[in-house]
Short mmCIF file of C-alpha atoms in Angstrom, two decimals:
data_model
loop_
_atom_site.label_atom_id
_atom_site.label_comp_id
_atom_site.label_asym_id
_atom_site.label_seq_id
_atom_site.Cartn_x
_atom_site.Cartn_y
_atom_site.Cartn_z
CA UNK A 6 -71.63 91.43 54.42
CA UNK A 7 -71.69 87.97 52.84
CA UNK A 8 -68.82 86.11 51.20
CA UNK A 9 -69.89 87.10 47.68
CA UNK A 10 -69.60 90.75 48.63
CA UNK A 11 -66.27 90.07 50.37
CA UNK A 12 -64.96 88.53 47.14
CA UNK A 13 -66.06 91.56 45.13
CA UNK A 14 -64.09 94.07 47.20
CA UNK A 15 -61.09 95.82 45.66
CA UNK A 16 -57.99 95.43 47.82
CA UNK A 17 -58.23 98.84 49.46
CA UNK A 18 -61.80 98.29 50.62
CA UNK A 19 -60.88 94.75 51.71
CA UNK A 20 -58.03 96.14 53.85
CA UNK A 21 -60.32 98.84 55.26
CA UNK A 22 -62.75 96.14 56.40
CA UNK A 23 -60.41 93.30 57.45
CA UNK A 24 -57.16 95.16 58.15
CA UNK A 25 -57.40 94.69 61.91
CA UNK A 26 -58.71 91.11 62.21
CA UNK A 27 -55.13 90.48 63.28
CA UNK A 28 -54.30 93.40 65.56
CA UNK A 29 -52.22 96.13 63.86
CA UNK A 30 -51.29 93.75 61.01
CA UNK A 31 -53.14 95.08 57.93
CA UNK A 32 -50.41 93.45 55.82
CA UNK A 33 -52.04 90.08 56.58
CA UNK A 34 -55.47 91.00 55.18
CA UNK A 35 -53.70 92.77 52.31
CA UNK A 36 -51.71 89.60 51.58
CA UNK A 37 -54.55 87.08 51.68
CA UNK A 38 -56.57 89.23 49.25
CA UNK A 39 -54.29 87.64 46.63
CA UNK A 40 -55.99 84.30 47.31
CA UNK A 41 -59.59 85.40 46.62
CA UNK A 42 -62.21 84.28 45.79
CA UNK A 43 -62.91 82.64 49.14
CA UNK A 44 -65.50 79.87 49.16
CA UNK A 45 -66.66 80.78 52.69
CA UNK A 46 -65.70 82.70 55.81
CA UNK A 47 -63.94 79.55 56.97
CA UNK A 48 -61.87 79.62 53.78
CA UNK A 49 -60.87 83.27 54.36
CA UNK A 50 -60.05 82.42 57.97
CA UNK A 51 -57.93 79.45 56.88
CA UNK A 52 -56.01 81.69 54.45
CA UNK A 53 -55.16 84.05 57.29
CA UNK A 54 -53.97 81.22 59.55
CA UNK A 55 -51.95 79.73 56.71
CA UNK A 56 -50.21 83.08 56.19
CA UNK A 57 -49.44 83.38 59.89
CA UNK A 58 -48.17 79.80 60.17
CA UNK A 59 -45.84 80.28 57.19
CA UNK A 60 -44.10 83.27 58.77
CA UNK A 61 -40.65 82.74 60.25
CA UNK A 62 -40.53 82.60 64.05
CA UNK A 63 -39.51 86.27 64.17
CA UNK A 64 -42.61 87.16 62.17
CA UNK A 65 -44.87 85.33 64.62
CA UNK A 66 -43.10 87.16 67.45
CA UNK A 67 -43.67 90.38 65.48
CA UNK A 68 -47.42 89.75 65.41
CA UNK A 69 -47.44 89.31 69.18
CA UNK A 70 -45.27 92.41 69.76
CA UNK A 71 -47.69 94.77 68.02
CA UNK A 72 -50.47 93.69 70.39
CA UNK A 73 -51.22 96.08 73.25
CA UNK A 74 -50.73 95.20 76.90
CA UNK A 75 -53.95 94.15 78.62
CA UNK A 76 -55.14 96.98 80.88
CA UNK A 77 -51.95 98.80 79.87
CA UNK A 78 -50.89 102.24 78.63
CA UNK A 79 -53.06 102.07 75.48
CA UNK A 80 -56.22 101.36 77.44
CA UNK A 81 -55.37 104.08 79.93
CA UNK A 82 -54.27 106.53 77.24
CA UNK A 83 -57.18 105.92 74.89
CA UNK A 84 -54.93 104.71 72.05
CA UNK A 85 -56.25 101.16 71.72
CA UNK A 86 -57.70 100.09 68.39
CA UNK A 87 -61.50 100.06 68.45
CA UNK A 88 -61.56 96.26 68.44
CA UNK A 89 -59.17 95.95 71.39
CA UNK A 90 -61.03 98.62 73.34
CA UNK A 91 -64.31 96.74 72.99
CA UNK A 92 -62.72 93.39 73.81
CA UNK A 93 -60.82 94.63 76.88
CA UNK A 94 -63.95 96.50 78.00
CA UNK A 95 -66.17 93.46 77.65
CA UNK A 96 -63.75 91.45 79.80
CA UNK A 97 -63.98 94.13 82.48
CA UNK A 98 -60.40 95.35 82.08
CA UNK A 99 -61.52 99.00 81.96
CA UNK A 100 -63.05 98.77 85.44
CA UNK A 101 -60.22 97.14 87.41
CA UNK A 102 -59.57 98.26 90.98
CA UNK A 103 -56.29 100.04 91.65
CA UNK A 104 -54.97 96.83 93.21
CA UNK A 105 -55.94 94.82 90.12
CA UNK A 106 -54.33 97.37 87.77
CA UNK A 107 -51.17 97.18 89.82
CA UNK A 108 -51.15 93.36 89.81
CA UNK A 109 -51.81 93.23 86.07
CA UNK A 110 -49.01 95.73 85.38
CA UNK A 111 -46.54 93.76 87.50
CA UNK A 112 -47.41 90.47 85.82
CA UNK A 113 -47.39 92.01 82.33
CA UNK A 114 -43.93 93.46 82.95
CA UNK A 115 -42.64 90.15 84.22
CA UNK A 116 -44.16 88.28 81.26
CA UNK A 117 -42.70 90.70 78.69
CA UNK A 118 -39.25 90.61 80.25
CA UNK A 119 -39.33 86.83 80.29
CA UNK A 120 -40.71 86.11 76.80
CA UNK A 121 -39.92 89.27 74.78
CA UNK A 122 -43.54 89.73 73.70
CA UNK A 123 -46.73 90.76 75.50
CA UNK A 124 -49.31 88.47 77.05
CA UNK A 125 -52.01 87.86 74.42
CA UNK A 126 -55.32 86.24 75.25
CA UNK A 127 -58.74 86.25 73.62
CA UNK A 128 -60.41 88.67 76.06
CA UNK A 129 -63.91 87.95 74.72
CA UNK A 130 -63.59 84.34 75.85
CA UNK A 131 -62.41 85.38 79.32
CA UNK A 132 -63.02 87.78 82.19
CA UNK A 133 -60.64 89.64 84.47
CA UNK A 134 -60.39 86.72 86.90
CA UNK A 135 -59.53 84.11 84.25
CA UNK A 136 -57.20 86.57 82.48
CA UNK A 137 -55.18 87.18 85.65
CA UNK A 138 -55.15 83.45 86.40
CA UNK A 139 -53.96 82.61 82.86
CA UNK A 140 -51.31 85.31 82.98
CA UNK A 141 -49.86 83.82 86.15
CA UNK A 142 -50.05 80.26 84.85
CA UNK A 143 -48.62 80.95 81.40
CA UNK A 144 -45.66 82.80 82.92
CA UNK A 145 -44.41 79.36 83.90
CA UNK A 146 -44.53 77.95 80.36
CA UNK A 147 -41.49 77.08 78.29
CA UNK A 148 -40.86 79.84 75.72
CA UNK A 149 -41.57 77.96 72.45
CA UNK A 150 -44.72 76.43 73.88
CA UNK A 151 -45.90 79.79 75.17
CA UNK A 152 -45.33 81.43 71.78
CA UNK A 153 -47.50 78.75 70.15
CA UNK A 154 -50.15 79.29 72.80
CA UNK A 155 -50.10 83.05 72.22
CA UNK A 156 -50.43 82.62 68.42
CA UNK A 157 -53.42 80.33 69.05
CA UNK A 158 -54.97 83.17 71.03
CA UNK A 159 -54.29 85.55 68.10
CA UNK A 160 -56.26 83.14 65.91
CA UNK A 161 -59.18 82.99 68.37
CA UNK A 162 -59.29 86.81 68.42
CA UNK A 163 -59.10 86.85 64.63
CA UNK A 164 -61.94 84.35 64.28
CA UNK A 165 -64.29 86.40 66.47
CA UNK A 166 -63.39 89.66 64.70
CA UNK A 167 -63.88 88.02 61.32
CA UNK A 168 -67.20 86.50 62.20
CA UNK A 169 -68.43 89.86 63.47
CA UNK A 170 -67.77 91.25 59.97
CA UNK A 171 -69.02 88.49 57.69
CA UNK A 172 -72.50 87.04 57.85
CA UNK A 173 -72.34 83.32 58.40
CA UNK A 174 -73.44 81.19 55.51
CA UNK A 175 -76.33 78.83 56.10
CA UNK A 176 -75.53 75.31 55.14
CA UNK A 177 -77.36 74.21 52.00
CA UNK A 178 -77.03 70.61 53.04
CA UNK A 179 -79.90 68.83 54.71
CA UNK B 8 -30.10 107.94 68.54
CA UNK B 9 -27.06 105.75 67.90
CA UNK B 10 -26.97 102.00 67.32
CA UNK B 11 -26.01 101.25 70.95
CA UNK B 12 -29.17 103.00 72.12
CA UNK B 13 -31.20 101.21 69.41
CA UNK B 14 -29.92 97.88 70.72
CA UNK B 15 -30.90 98.78 74.28
CA UNK B 16 -34.57 99.44 73.43
CA UNK B 17 -37.22 97.07 74.74
CA UNK B 18 -39.44 95.81 71.93
CA UNK B 19 -42.30 98.22 72.57
CA UNK B 20 -40.05 101.28 72.41
CA UNK B 21 -38.31 99.82 69.33
CA UNK B 22 -41.69 99.42 67.60
CA UNK B 23 -42.70 102.94 68.63
CA UNK B 24 -39.56 104.30 66.95
CA UNK B 25 -39.18 102.03 63.90
CA UNK B 26 -42.74 100.75 63.43
CA UNK B 27 -43.34 102.79 60.28
CA UNK B 28 -39.99 102.53 58.47
CA UNK B 29 -42.01 100.22 56.25
CA UNK B 30 -45.33 101.99 55.81
CA UNK B 31 -48.11 100.59 58.03
CA UNK B 32 -46.11 97.40 58.70
CA UNK B 33 -45.07 97.61 62.38
CA UNK B 34 -44.91 93.80 62.35
CA UNK B 35 -41.65 94.10 60.40
CA UNK B 36 -39.85 96.23 62.99
CA UNK B 37 -41.38 94.04 65.70
CA UNK B 38 -40.03 90.93 63.97
CA UNK B 39 -36.47 92.10 63.34
CA UNK B 40 -36.13 93.10 67.02
CA UNK B 41 -35.59 89.35 67.55
CA UNK B 42 -32.28 89.69 65.67
CA UNK B 43 -30.72 92.40 67.86
CA UNK B 44 -28.05 93.44 68.66
CA UNK B 45 -27.39 95.16 65.34
CA UNK B 46 -23.78 96.00 64.57
CA UNK B 47 -24.75 99.13 62.62
CA UNK B 48 -27.65 100.89 60.94
CA UNK B 49 -26.75 98.97 57.80
CA UNK B 50 -27.12 95.73 59.75
CA UNK B 51 -30.58 96.74 60.99
CA UNK B 52 -31.51 97.77 57.45
CA UNK B 53 -30.29 94.44 56.07
CA UNK B 54 -32.40 92.58 58.64
CA UNK B 55 -35.50 94.43 57.46
CA UNK B 56 -34.78 93.66 53.80
CA UNK B 57 -34.09 90.03 54.62
CA UNK B 58 -37.46 89.77 56.35
CA UNK B 59 -39.23 91.36 53.37
CA UNK B 60 -37.43 89.15 50.85
CA UNK B 61 -38.34 85.99 52.78
CA UNK B 62 -42.07 86.74 52.65
CA UNK B 63 -44.20 84.79 50.20
CA UNK B 64 -45.28 86.74 47.11
CA UNK B 65 -48.64 87.48 48.72
CA UNK B 66 -46.82 89.03 51.68
CA UNK B 67 -44.82 91.33 49.41
CA UNK B 68 -48.07 92.28 47.67
CA UNK B 69 -49.53 92.89 51.14
CA UNK B 70 -46.76 95.38 51.93
CA UNK B 71 -47.54 97.28 48.74
CA UNK B 72 -51.30 97.23 49.33
CA UNK B 73 -51.07 98.97 52.70
CA UNK B 74 -49.26 101.91 51.06
CA UNK B 75 -51.40 104.97 50.35
CA UNK B 76 -52.09 106.25 46.86
CA UNK B 77 -49.87 109.15 45.86
CA UNK B 78 -51.89 112.37 45.98
CA UNK B 79 -54.89 110.19 46.84
CA UNK B 80 -57.70 110.06 49.38
CA UNK B 81 -55.38 109.88 52.41
CA UNK B 82 -53.49 113.02 51.38
CA UNK B 83 -56.75 114.81 50.67
CA UNK B 84 -58.46 113.49 53.79
CA UNK B 85 -55.54 114.12 56.16
CA UNK B 86 -55.19 110.44 57.07
CA UNK B 87 -51.67 109.83 55.77
CA UNK B 88 -49.02 108.67 58.24
CA UNK B 89 -46.70 111.50 59.27
CA UNK B 90 -43.86 110.05 57.21
CA UNK B 91 -45.94 109.77 54.04
CA UNK B 92 -47.36 113.26 54.51
CA UNK B 93 -43.87 114.75 54.72
CA UNK B 94 -42.60 112.72 51.76
CA UNK B 95 -45.55 113.47 49.50
CA UNK B 96 -45.37 117.13 50.53
CA UNK B 97 -41.65 117.37 49.80
CA UNK B 98 -42.27 115.96 46.32
CA UNK B 99 -44.88 118.68 45.74
CA UNK B 100 -47.84 116.29 45.68
CA UNK B 101 -49.83 118.48 48.07
CA UNK B 102 -49.74 121.43 45.65
CA UNK B 103 -50.83 119.78 42.41
CA UNK B 104 -53.08 121.69 40.03
CA UNK B 105 -56.59 120.32 39.51
CA UNK B 106 -55.46 118.92 36.16
CA UNK B 107 -52.48 117.17 37.77
CA UNK B 108 -54.67 115.71 40.54
CA UNK B 109 -57.04 114.42 37.91
CA UNK B 110 -54.24 112.89 35.82
CA UNK B 111 -52.65 111.29 38.88
CA UNK B 112 -56.00 109.82 39.98
CA UNK B 113 -56.67 108.40 36.52
CA UNK B 114 -53.22 106.81 36.30
CA UNK B 115 -53.36 105.49 39.88
CA UNK B 116 -56.71 103.84 39.19
CA UNK B 117 -55.42 102.29 35.99
CA UNK B 118 -52.26 101.05 37.75
CA UNK B 119 -54.19 99.52 40.67
CA UNK B 120 -56.67 97.80 38.39
CA UNK B 121 -53.83 96.37 36.32
CA UNK B 122 -51.45 95.21 39.08
CA UNK B 123 -53.69 94.76 42.15
CA UNK B 124 -51.50 97.04 44.30
CA UNK B 125 -50.85 100.78 44.36
CA UNK B 126 -48.03 102.64 42.64
CA UNK B 127 -45.19 102.95 45.16
CA UNK B 128 -42.22 105.23 44.57
CA UNK B 129 -39.68 106.86 46.87
CA UNK B 130 -41.17 110.38 46.77
CA UNK B 131 -38.11 111.97 48.42
CA UNK B 132 -35.97 110.93 45.47
CA UNK B 133 -38.46 112.35 42.98
CA UNK B 134 -40.69 115.31 42.21
CA UNK B 135 -44.16 115.53 40.75
CA UNK B 136 -42.87 115.52 37.18
CA UNK B 137 -40.70 112.41 37.57
CA UNK B 138 -43.42 110.69 39.63
CA UNK B 139 -46.01 111.16 36.89
CA UNK B 140 -43.49 110.09 34.26
CA UNK B 141 -42.56 106.94 36.24
CA UNK B 142 -46.20 106.11 36.85
CA UNK B 143 -46.92 106.18 33.12
CA UNK B 144 -43.78 104.21 32.26
CA UNK B 145 -44.17 101.55 34.93
CA UNK B 146 -47.77 100.92 33.89
CA UNK B 147 -46.25 99.17 30.88
CA UNK B 148 -44.12 96.76 32.93
CA UNK B 149 -44.74 93.04 33.18
CA UNK B 150 -46.43 92.26 36.53
CA UNK B 151 -43.65 90.26 38.27
CA UNK B 152 -41.01 92.76 37.25
CA UNK B 153 -43.17 95.67 38.40
CA UNK B 154 -43.72 94.05 41.80
CA UNK B 155 -39.96 93.69 42.24
CA UNK B 156 -39.52 97.32 41.22
CA UNK B 157 -42.16 98.44 43.71
CA UNK B 158 -40.54 96.45 46.54
CA UNK B 159 -37.21 98.10 45.68
CA UNK B 160 -38.95 101.46 46.13
CA UNK B 161 -40.28 100.30 49.52
CA UNK B 162 -36.67 99.59 50.50
CA UNK B 163 -35.50 103.04 49.34
CA UNK B 164 -38.25 104.66 51.42
CA UNK B 165 -37.30 102.44 54.37
CA UNK B 166 -33.62 103.38 54.08
CA UNK B 167 -34.34 107.12 54.18
CA UNK B 168 -36.79 106.78 57.09
CA UNK B 169 -34.31 104.64 58.99
CA UNK B 170 -31.40 106.98 58.43
CA UNK B 171 -33.52 109.90 59.62
CA UNK B 172 -33.92 108.05 62.93
CA UNK B 173 -30.46 106.64 63.59
CA UNK B 174 -27.31 108.73 63.66
CA UNK B 175 -24.83 107.41 61.16
CA UNK B 176 -21.74 105.80 62.63
CA UNK B 177 -18.39 107.30 61.76
CA UNK B 178 -16.03 104.72 60.44
CA UNK B 179 -13.25 103.90 62.87
CA UNK B 180 -11.08 102.73 60.03
CA UNK B 181 -8.47 105.00 58.52
#
């Protein structure tokens, strides 16, 4: 799909395609459709980030709270979204040892109790070792800073999901 | 469930319970959790409306655009949310004649093309006759006014879904 085709989509098809570029937040794709036409994938991406950044703090926390736990009940129960399943799988989170599952669960619980939202990280840019390391490190962050960090991870995830859906434009410039 | 129990829920349980009081917008329940404790169901309801009202226009349009068509492809394909299935069924939209299905589809298409979002109405407060009548009438509305009307319907749907989940408090006042 190229950007011209993206711009030609009626809203329902647009939401079908892009509804999960931010996990379980189809409202975001549905909202940015108002701003079409997009000049490029980068322009569509910027519209999504602009929408996220304009949300009140509770809205940003809401985005984080609809994310699944890493290696959590949704992975184990088969109820992850397709995108999350592939991303957690690629990072090796579906083949953890019992000890690793237990450690991840303990850290996730601690993180959620402390911050009031789940640990979010771009799994495609990590592996199980770096994810566990980051989880431990970020547990020590101050809350506002950690929320900003988590939203940055949401954007990294969004960028990779978006770029998997839209063919990149070749530059016409020499 | 009473409001004390609602206030005791961790965010993930809260989102499991209230995630669809606004259709396909779990981010809204996940966001208002930040404002707990709620003094009453009315207080929780007010928090949801406040969040909706504070969204930019594109965000309100986004809420509308993730709603299913009435008597549309999701009803026919069995992909409605449970809440929508029950509401559309109660209004008689699952037992339309072929002529009624055809009329509804034609009007829905016209409405969506005109406004850029689907026709939203609180089905529990209507029946197939009043729904078709409203759809024809509202097609003639000016766009900004119609969007406000549609968001008011989202709130009516939300109120009924919410009150089906939380036991109403008895007033302690004489």
